[in-house]
Amino acid sequence: MFKFIKGHLESITGIEIYPMISLLIFFFFFVVLFYWVITAKKDYITTVSNIPLDNQNETEI
């Protein structure tokens, strides 16, 4: 199965750029995410982490 896909993809011209683009998108996303986590305010982290434990906003169905 993989040989069939690999053989088909090798016949497409210019296909070799897509793995590099996807790697750069992946890397850029996690760099931005890491930066956001490092620079997040502690009050915001505490507030968001306590959302599941907050019973004041709970409504009856």
Coordinates of N, CA, C and O in Angstrom, one line a residue:
M1 N 0.8 -1.2 0.0 CA 0.0 0.0 0.0 C 0.9 1.3 0.0 O 0.6 2.2 -0.8
F2 N 1.9 1.3 0.9 CA 2.8 2.4 0.9 C 3.6 2.6 -0.4 O 3.8 3.8 -0.8
K3 N 4.0 1.5 -1.0 CA 4.7 1.6 -2.3 C 3.8 2.3 -3.3 O 4.3 3.0 -4.2
F4 N 2.6 2.0 -3.4 CA 1.7 2.5 -4.3 C 1.5 4.0 -4.1 O 1.6 4.8 -5.1
I5 N 1.4 4.5 -2.9 CA 1.2 5.9 -2.6 C 2.5 6.6 -2.9 O 2.6 7.7 -3.5
K6 N 3.7 6.0 -2.5 CA 5.0 6.6 -2.7 C 5.3 6.8 -4.2 O 5.7 7.8 -4.6
G7 N 5.0 5.8 -4.9 CA 5.2 5.8 -6.4 C 4.3 6.9 -7.0 O 4.8 7.6 -7.9
H8 N 3.1 7.0 -6.6 CA 2.2 8.0 -7.1 C 2.7 9.4 -6.8 O 2.6 10.3 -7.6
L9 N 3.1 9.6 -5.5 CA 3.5 11.0 -5.1 C 4.8 11.4 -5.8 O 5.1 12.5 -6.0
E10 N 5.7 10.4 -6.1 CA 7.0 10.7 -6.7 C 6.8 11.2 -8.2 O 7.6 11.9 -8.7
S11 N 5.6 10.9 -8.7 CA 5.4 11.3 -10.1 C 4.8 12.8 -10.2 O 4.8 13.4 -11.3
I12 N 4.5 13.4 -9.0 CA 4.0 14.7 -9.0 C 5.1 15.7 -8.9 O 5.9 15.6 -8.0
T13 N 5.2 16.7 -9.8 CA 6.3 17.6 -9.7 C 6.0 18.7 -8.7 O 4.8 19.1 -8.5
G14 N 7.0 19.1 -7.9 CA 6.8 20.1 -6.9 C 6.2 19.7 -5.6 O 5.9 20.5 -4.7
I15 N 6.1 18.4 -5.4 CA 5.4 17.9 -4.2 C 6.4 17.9 -3.0 O 5.9 17.9 -1.9
E16 N 7.7 18.0 -3.2 CA 8.6 18.0 -2.1 C 8.6 19.2 -1.2 O 9.2 19.1 -0.1
I17 N 7.9 20.2 -1.6 CA 7.8 21.4 -0.7 C 6.8 21.2 0.4 O 6.9 21.9 1.4
Y18 N 5.8 20.4 0.2 CA 4.7 20.3 1.2 C 5.1 19.7 2.5 O 4.7 20.2 3.6
P19 N 6.0 18.7 2.6 CA 6.5 18.3 3.9 C 7.2 19.4 4.7 O 7.1 19.6 5.9
M20 N 8.0 20.3 3.9 CA 8.7 21.4 4.6 C 7.7 22.4 5.1 O 7.9 22.9 6.2
I21 N 6.7 22.7 4.3 CA 5.7 23.7 4.7 C 5.0 23.2 6.0 O 4.7 23.9 6.9
S22 N 4.6 21.9 6.0 CA 3.8 21.4 7.1 C 4.7 21.4 8.4 O 4.2 21.6 9.5
L23 N 6.0 21.1 8.2 CA 6.9 21.1 9.4 C 7.1 22.5 9.9 O 7.0 22.7 11.1
L24 N 7.2 23.5 9.0 CA 7.3 24.9 9.5 C 6.0 25.4 10.2 O 6.1 26.1 11.2
I25 N 4.8 25.0 9.7 CA 3.6 25.3 10.3 C 3.5 24.7 11.7 O 3.1 25.3 12.7
F26 N 3.8 23.4 11.8 CA 3.9 22.7 13.1 C 4.8 23.4 14.1 O 4.4 23.6 15.2
F27 N 6.0 23.7 13.6 CA 7.0 24.3 14.5 C 6.6 25.7 14.9 O 6.6 26.0 16.1
F28 N 6.1 26.5 14.0 CA 5.6 27.8 14.3 C 4.4 27.8 15.3 O 4.4 28.6 16.3
F29 N 3.5 26.9 15.2 CA 2.4 26.8 16.1 C 2.8 26.5 17.5 O 2.4 27.1 18.4
F30 N 3.7 25.6 17.7 CA 4.2 25.2 19.0 C 5.1 26.2 19.6 O 5.1 26.4 20.8
V31 N 5.8 27.0 18.8 CA 6.6 28.1 19.3 C 5.7 29.2 19.9 O 5.9 29.7 21.0
V32 N 4.7 29.5 19.1 CA 3.7 30.5 19.6 C 3.0 30.0 20.8 O 2.8 30.8 21.8
L33 N 2.6 28.8 20.8 CA 1.9 28.2 22.0 C 2.8 28.2 23.2 O 2.4 28.6 24.3
F34 N 4.1 27.9 23.1 CA 5.0 27.9 24.2 C 5.2 29.3 24.7 O 5.2 29.6 25.9
Y35 N 5.3 30.3 23.8 CA 5.4 31.7 24.2 C 4.2 32.2 25.0 O 4.3 32.8 26.0
W36 N 3.0 31.8 24.5 CA 1.8 32.2 25.2 C 1.7 31.5 26.6 O 1.3 32.2 27.5
V37 N 2.1 30.3 26.7 CA 2.1 29.7 28.1 C 3.1 30.3 29.0 O 2.8 30.5 30.2
I38 N 4.3 30.7 28.5 CA 5.3 31.3 29.4 C 4.9 32.7 29.8 O 5.1 33.1 30.9
T39 N 4.2 33.4 28.9 CA 3.9 34.8 29.2 C 2.5 35.0 29.8 O 2.1 36.1 30.1
A40 N 1.7 33.9 30.0 CA 0.4 34.0 30.6 C 0.4 34.4 32.0 O 1.3 34.1 32.8
K41 N -0.5 35.3 32.4 CA -0.6 35.8 33.8 C -1.1 34.7 34.7 O -1.9 33.9 34.4
K42 N -0.5 34.7 35.9 CA -0.9 33.6 36.9 C -2.3 33.7 37.3 O -3.0 32.7 37.6
D43 N -2.9 34.9 37.4 CA -4.3 35.1 37.7 C -5.2 34.4 36.7 O -6.2 33.8 37.0
Y44 N -4.9 34.6 35.4 CA -5.6 34.0 34.3 C -5.6 32.5 34.4 O -6.6 31.8 34.3
I45 N -4.4 31.9 34.6 CA -4.2 30.5 34.8 C -5.0 29.9 35.9 O -5.7 28.9 35.8
T46 N -5.0 30.6 37.0 CA -5.8 30.2 38.2 C -7.3 30.2 37.9 O -8.0 29.3 38.3
T47 N -7.7 31.3 37.3 CA -9.2 31.4 37.0 C -9.6 30.3 36.0 O -10.7 29.7 36.3
V48 N -8.9 30.1 35.0 CA -9.2 29.1 34.0 C -9.2 27.7 34.6 O -10.0 26.8 34.3
S49 N -8.2 27.4 35.5 CA -8.1 26.1 36.1 C -9.2 25.8 37.1 O -9.5 24.7 37.4
N50 N -9.8 26.9 37.6 CA -10.9 26.7 38.6 C -12.3 26.6 38.0 O -13.3 26.5 38.7
I51 N -12.4 26.8 36.7 CA -13.7 26.8 36.0 C -14.4 25.5 36.2 O -15.6 25.5 36.6
P52 N -13.8 24.3 36.1 CA -14.6 23.0 36.4 C -15.0 22.9 37.8 O -16.0 22.2 38.1
L53 N -14.4 23.6 38.7 CA -14.8 23.5 40.2 C -15.8 24.6 40.6 O -16.2 24.5 41.7
D54 N -16.1 25.5 39.7 CA -16.9 26.6 40.1 C -18.4 26.2 40.0 O -18.9 25.8 38.9
N55 N -19.1 26.1 41.1 CA -20.5 25.7 41.2 C -21.5 26.8 41.2 O -22.7 26.7 41.2
Q56 N -21.0 28.1 41.2 CA -21.9 29.2 41.3 C -22.6 29.5 40.0 O -23.7 30.0 40.0
N57 N -22.1 29.1 38.9 CA -22.7 29.4 37.6 C -23.5 28.2 37.1 O -23.9 28.1 35.9
E58 N -23.7 27.2 37.9 CA -24.3 26.0 37.5 C -25.9 26.2 37.5 O -26.4 26.7 38.4
T59 N -26.5 25.8 36.4 CA -28.0 25.9 36.3 C -28.6 24.5 36.3 O -28.1 23.6 35.8
E60 N -29.8 24.5 36.8 CA -30.6 23.2 36.8 C -31.3 23.0 35.5 O -31.8 24.0 34.9
I61 N -31.3 21.8 35.0 CA -31.9 21.5 33.7 C -33.3 20.9 33.9 O -33.6 20.2 34.7

